[in-house]
Short mmCIF file of C-alpha atoms and ligand atoms in Angstrom, two decimals:
data_model
loop_
_atom_site.label_atom_id
_atom_site.label_comp_id
_atom_site.label_asym_id
_atom_site.label_seq_id
_atom_site.Cartn_x
_atom_site.Cartn_y
_atom_site.Cartn_z
CA MET A 29 53.31 146.23 160.47
CA THR A 30 55.63 144.23 158.22
CA GLN A 31 54.94 140.61 157.27
CA ASP A 32 57.79 139.50 159.54
CA GLU A 33 56.33 141.47 162.46
CA MET A 34 52.98 139.73 161.93
CA LYS A 35 54.75 136.34 161.82
CA GLN A 36 56.62 137.21 165.01
CA ALA A 37 53.43 138.26 166.81
CA VAL A 38 51.59 135.10 165.86
CA ALA A 39 54.58 132.96 166.86
CA GLN A 40 54.63 134.62 170.29
CA GLU A 41 50.87 134.05 170.69
CA ALA A 42 51.35 130.34 169.92
CA LEU A 43 53.22 129.96 173.24
CA ASN A 44 49.75 129.96 174.85
CA TYR A 45 49.04 126.65 173.10
CA VAL A 46 52.20 124.88 174.31
CA VAL A 47 51.22 122.15 176.76
CA LYS A 48 53.51 122.13 179.81
CA ASP A 49 55.62 119.05 180.59
CA THR A 50 54.92 117.41 177.22
CA ILE A 51 56.72 116.82 173.94
CA ILE A 52 55.51 119.18 171.23
CA GLY A 53 55.90 119.12 167.43
CA VAL A 54 57.61 122.00 165.69
CA GLY A 55 57.25 122.92 162.03
CA THR A 56 59.53 124.42 159.43
CA GLY A 57 59.88 127.84 157.79
CA SER A 58 60.27 131.47 158.77
CA THR A 59 57.13 131.59 160.97
CA ALA A 60 58.16 128.35 162.69
CA ASN A 61 61.62 129.85 163.21
CA PHE A 62 60.07 132.84 165.01
CA PHE A 63 58.12 130.33 167.10
CA ILE A 64 61.32 128.48 168.04
CA ASP A 65 62.88 131.78 169.10
CA SER A 66 59.89 132.41 171.39
CA LEU A 67 59.82 128.80 172.60
CA ALA A 68 63.40 129.20 173.81
CA THR A 69 62.13 131.62 176.48
CA ILE A 70 59.96 128.86 178.05
CA LYS A 71 62.11 125.86 177.14
CA ASP A 72 62.21 124.56 180.72
CA GLU A 73 58.41 124.17 180.69
CA ILE A 74 58.43 121.38 178.05
CA LYS A 75 60.09 117.97 177.90
CA GLY A 76 61.30 118.65 174.37
CA ALA A 77 60.24 118.64 170.74
CA VAL A 78 59.95 116.55 167.61
CA ALA A 79 61.22 118.48 164.60
CA SER A 80 59.72 118.41 161.10
CA SER A 81 63.06 119.03 159.37
CA VAL A 82 66.79 118.97 159.89
CA ALA A 83 66.84 122.80 159.87
CA THR A 84 64.25 122.93 162.66
CA ALA A 85 66.09 120.30 164.70
CA ASP A 86 69.30 122.34 164.39
CA ARG A 87 67.57 125.55 165.50
CA LEU A 88 65.90 123.84 168.47
CA LYS A 89 69.22 122.30 169.54
CA SER A 90 70.99 125.64 169.23
CA TYR A 91 68.73 126.86 172.08
CA GLY A 92 69.36 123.75 174.15
CA ILE A 93 65.84 122.35 173.52
CA LYS A 94 65.87 118.54 173.56
CA VAL A 95 64.97 117.06 170.17
CA TYR A 96 63.33 113.63 170.15
CA ASP A 97 63.29 111.15 167.28
CA LEU A 98 59.63 110.49 166.46
CA ASN A 99 60.14 106.75 166.98
CA GLU A 100 61.00 107.43 170.63
CA VAL A 101 57.69 109.19 171.20
CA ASP A 102 54.14 107.83 171.58
CA GLU A 103 52.32 111.11 171.82
CA ILE A 104 52.78 114.73 170.74
CA SER A 105 50.49 117.17 172.55
CA VAL A 106 50.46 119.93 169.96
CA TYR A 107 52.04 120.64 166.57
CA ILE A 108 52.82 124.26 165.76
CA ASP A 109 53.69 125.14 162.17
CA GLY A 110 53.18 127.72 159.43
CA ALA A 111 51.49 127.32 156.05
CA ASP A 112 51.67 128.65 152.52
CA GLU A 113 47.89 128.92 152.18
CA SER A 114 44.81 128.27 154.32
CA ASP A 115 41.16 128.34 153.28
CA LYS A 116 38.31 129.16 155.66
CA ASN A 117 37.94 125.48 156.61
CA PHE A 118 41.62 125.28 157.71
CA ASN A 119 42.62 123.12 154.73
CA LEU A 120 46.21 124.04 154.02
CA ILE A 121 48.88 124.04 151.35
CA LYS A 122 52.27 123.45 152.90
CA GLY A 123 55.70 122.52 151.63
CA GLY A 124 57.05 125.80 150.32
CA GLY A 125 60.15 124.92 152.33
CA GLY A 126 60.09 121.34 151.06
CA ALA A 127 59.48 119.75 154.46
CA LEU A 128 55.92 118.60 153.71
CA THR A 129 56.38 114.88 154.33
CA ARG A 130 57.89 115.15 157.79
CA GLU A 131 55.41 117.94 158.58
CA LYS A 132 52.50 115.72 157.61
CA ILE A 133 53.83 112.85 159.71
CA VAL A 134 54.29 115.02 162.80
CA ALA A 135 50.85 116.58 162.29
CA ALA A 136 49.32 113.09 162.05
CA VAL A 137 50.80 112.06 165.40
CA SER A 138 49.83 115.28 167.20
CA LYS A 139 46.66 115.69 169.23
CA GLN A 140 46.22 119.28 168.13
CA PHE A 141 47.56 121.19 165.11
CA VAL A 142 47.92 124.95 165.57
CA CYS A 143 48.72 126.72 162.31
CA ILE A 144 50.46 130.08 162.62
CA ALA A 145 50.40 132.44 159.66
CA ASP A 146 50.22 136.04 158.59
CA GLU A 147 47.04 137.28 156.93
CA SER A 148 48.47 137.03 153.39
CA LYS A 149 48.13 133.24 153.63
CA ILE A 150 44.31 133.20 153.72
CA VAL A 151 42.72 132.40 150.35
CA LYS A 152 39.22 131.64 149.12
CA THR A 153 40.31 128.66 147.01
CA LEU A 154 43.59 126.80 147.52
CA GLY A 155 45.99 126.71 144.58
CA GLU A 156 47.32 130.21 144.03
CA PHE A 157 50.48 128.94 145.73
CA ASP A 158 52.13 126.13 143.72
CA LEU A 159 51.19 122.78 145.28
CA PRO A 160 54.33 120.80 146.23
CA VAL A 161 54.50 117.02 145.81
CA GLU A 162 57.47 115.02 147.11
CA VAL A 163 58.46 112.27 144.67
CA ILE A 164 60.95 109.43 144.50
CA PRO A 165 63.60 110.71 142.03
CA MET A 166 63.30 107.84 139.49
CA ALA A 167 59.52 108.43 139.27
CA SER A 168 59.50 112.20 138.73
CA ASN A 169 58.65 112.12 135.03
CA TYR A 170 55.98 109.45 135.48
CA VAL A 171 54.38 111.31 138.40
CA LYS A 172 54.51 114.58 136.46
CA ASN A 173 52.60 113.07 133.52
CA LYS A 174 50.12 111.35 135.82
CA ILE A 175 49.40 114.64 137.64
CA ILE A 176 48.67 116.36 134.32
CA SER A 177 46.28 113.58 133.24
CA THR A 178 44.46 113.28 136.59
CA ILE A 179 44.19 116.69 138.27
CA GLY A 180 45.72 118.99 135.61
CA GLY A 181 47.98 121.97 136.34
CA SER A 182 51.61 122.38 135.30
CA PRO A 183 54.03 120.41 137.49
CA SER A 184 57.77 121.04 137.31
CA VAL A 185 60.73 119.76 139.31
CA ARG A 186 61.95 122.29 141.92
CA LYS A 187 65.43 123.32 140.82
CA ASN A 188 68.52 122.58 142.92
CA PHE A 189 66.49 121.09 145.75
CA VAL A 190 66.62 117.72 147.50
CA THR A 191 64.39 117.01 150.52
CA ASP A 192 65.65 115.82 153.91
CA ASN A 193 64.47 112.37 152.72
CA GLY A 194 66.65 112.46 149.58
CA ASN A 195 63.72 113.04 147.20
CA LEU A 196 62.60 115.67 144.66
CA ILE A 197 59.73 118.15 144.77
CA LEU A 198 57.30 118.75 141.92
CA ASP A 199 55.59 122.15 142.23
CA ILE A 200 52.20 122.24 140.51
CA LYS A 201 51.19 125.61 139.09
CA GLY A 202 47.75 126.70 137.95
CA LEU A 203 45.44 124.64 140.17
CA LYS A 204 42.11 125.71 141.63
CA ILE A 205 41.52 123.16 144.38
CA HIS A 206 37.79 123.05 145.07
CA ASN A 207 37.83 119.68 146.84
CA PRO A 208 41.12 119.49 148.78
CA LYS A 209 40.35 116.19 150.54
CA SER A 210 39.79 114.30 147.31
CA THR A 211 42.68 116.01 145.48
CA GLU A 212 44.97 115.06 148.37
CA LYS A 213 43.89 111.41 148.07
CA THR A 214 44.16 111.37 144.27
CA LEU A 215 47.74 112.63 144.42
CA ASP A 216 48.62 110.16 147.19
CA SER A 217 47.44 107.31 144.96
CA ILE A 218 50.01 108.01 142.24
CA VAL A 219 52.83 105.47 142.52
CA GLY A 220 56.16 107.20 143.13
CA THR A 221 54.57 109.99 145.17
CA VAL A 222 55.77 110.21 148.75
CA THR A 223 53.25 112.81 149.86
CA ASN A 224 51.69 116.07 148.76
CA GLY A 225 51.37 119.48 150.37
CA LEU A 226 47.59 119.40 150.86
CA PHE A 227 46.75 119.15 154.55
CA ALA A 228 43.01 118.53 154.24
CA ASN A 229 42.34 115.05 155.58
CA ARG A 230 44.32 116.15 158.64
CA CYS A 231 43.82 119.90 158.51
CA ALA A 232 44.68 122.46 161.18
CA ASP A 233 42.51 122.53 164.31
CA ILE A 234 43.21 126.20 165.00
CA VAL A 235 44.60 128.95 162.78
CA LEU A 236 46.27 131.89 164.51
CA LEU A 237 46.50 134.78 162.10
CA GLY A 238 48.84 137.75 162.35
CA THR A 239 47.01 140.81 161.03
CA GLU A 240 47.55 144.58 160.97
CA SER A 241 45.17 144.84 163.93
CA GLY A 242 46.77 142.09 166.01
CA VAL A 243 46.61 138.30 166.27
CA LYS A 244 43.25 136.68 165.57
CA ARG A 245 42.21 133.13 166.39
CA LEU A 246 40.09 131.66 163.59
C1 5RP B 330 57.64 124.39 154.92
C2 5RP B 330 56.25 124.87 155.12
C3 5RP B 330 56.07 126.21 155.76
O1 5RP B 330 55.21 126.08 156.84
C4 5RP B 330 55.47 127.15 154.76
O2 5RP B 330 56.28 127.15 153.60
C5 5RP B 330 55.33 128.56 155.33
O3 5RP B 330 56.59 129.14 155.46
P1 5RP B 330 56.82 130.57 156.08
O4 5RP B 330 56.48 130.47 157.53
O5 5RP B 330 58.29 130.82 155.84
O6 5RP B 330 55.96 131.56 155.36
O7 5RP B 330 55.28 124.23 154.81
O8 5RP B 330 57.68 123.18 154.24
#
């Protein structure tokens, strides 16, 4: 099975977690795109969706799925999104696609967070994947230096990339994140940081994993 086939299988399985007649949250990335393609087949069973990026909103709309602004919505039943890494406690690194801030907001509002990923995303210790941090452009150098002096690693500005919020991304290489909750909070406390790609204080509730032997629920 290819990685894309595993992503597709897990995206299809996630339809079982869609709550009928509600507004759901939809993530960003290639696995989330497969999920949107599957969601289109049951689009009449939901009221609509809140998107975690402009790209996701465009894809949902292309299927005729109603996209709500988050400020119009009081409750999201379930958030379905991919991840760059997950540990065994469902702490995640996200933001490879640069949508981490909106993803974190939608996850915070949602009653349940179902993470969909292929088996390559499971790691013992988070940090093999560069940890993204969204920063206000004028603060990027300050935040970079502060990261080095507080948690270490080698942060660098993602080239030719601006987030949907008009900000920059610092990708931090070389971390071994043994305490994701506290690292997430430490990064959040640096002035000029918008958010970081650790989803530990609001981690996933369920991880659906696409593997060679089928989809597993962790
Ligand atoms: C985007 C994300 C994605 O969920 C993450 O990058 C995984 O992407 P993919 O499903 O393409 O492997 O956090 O900001």
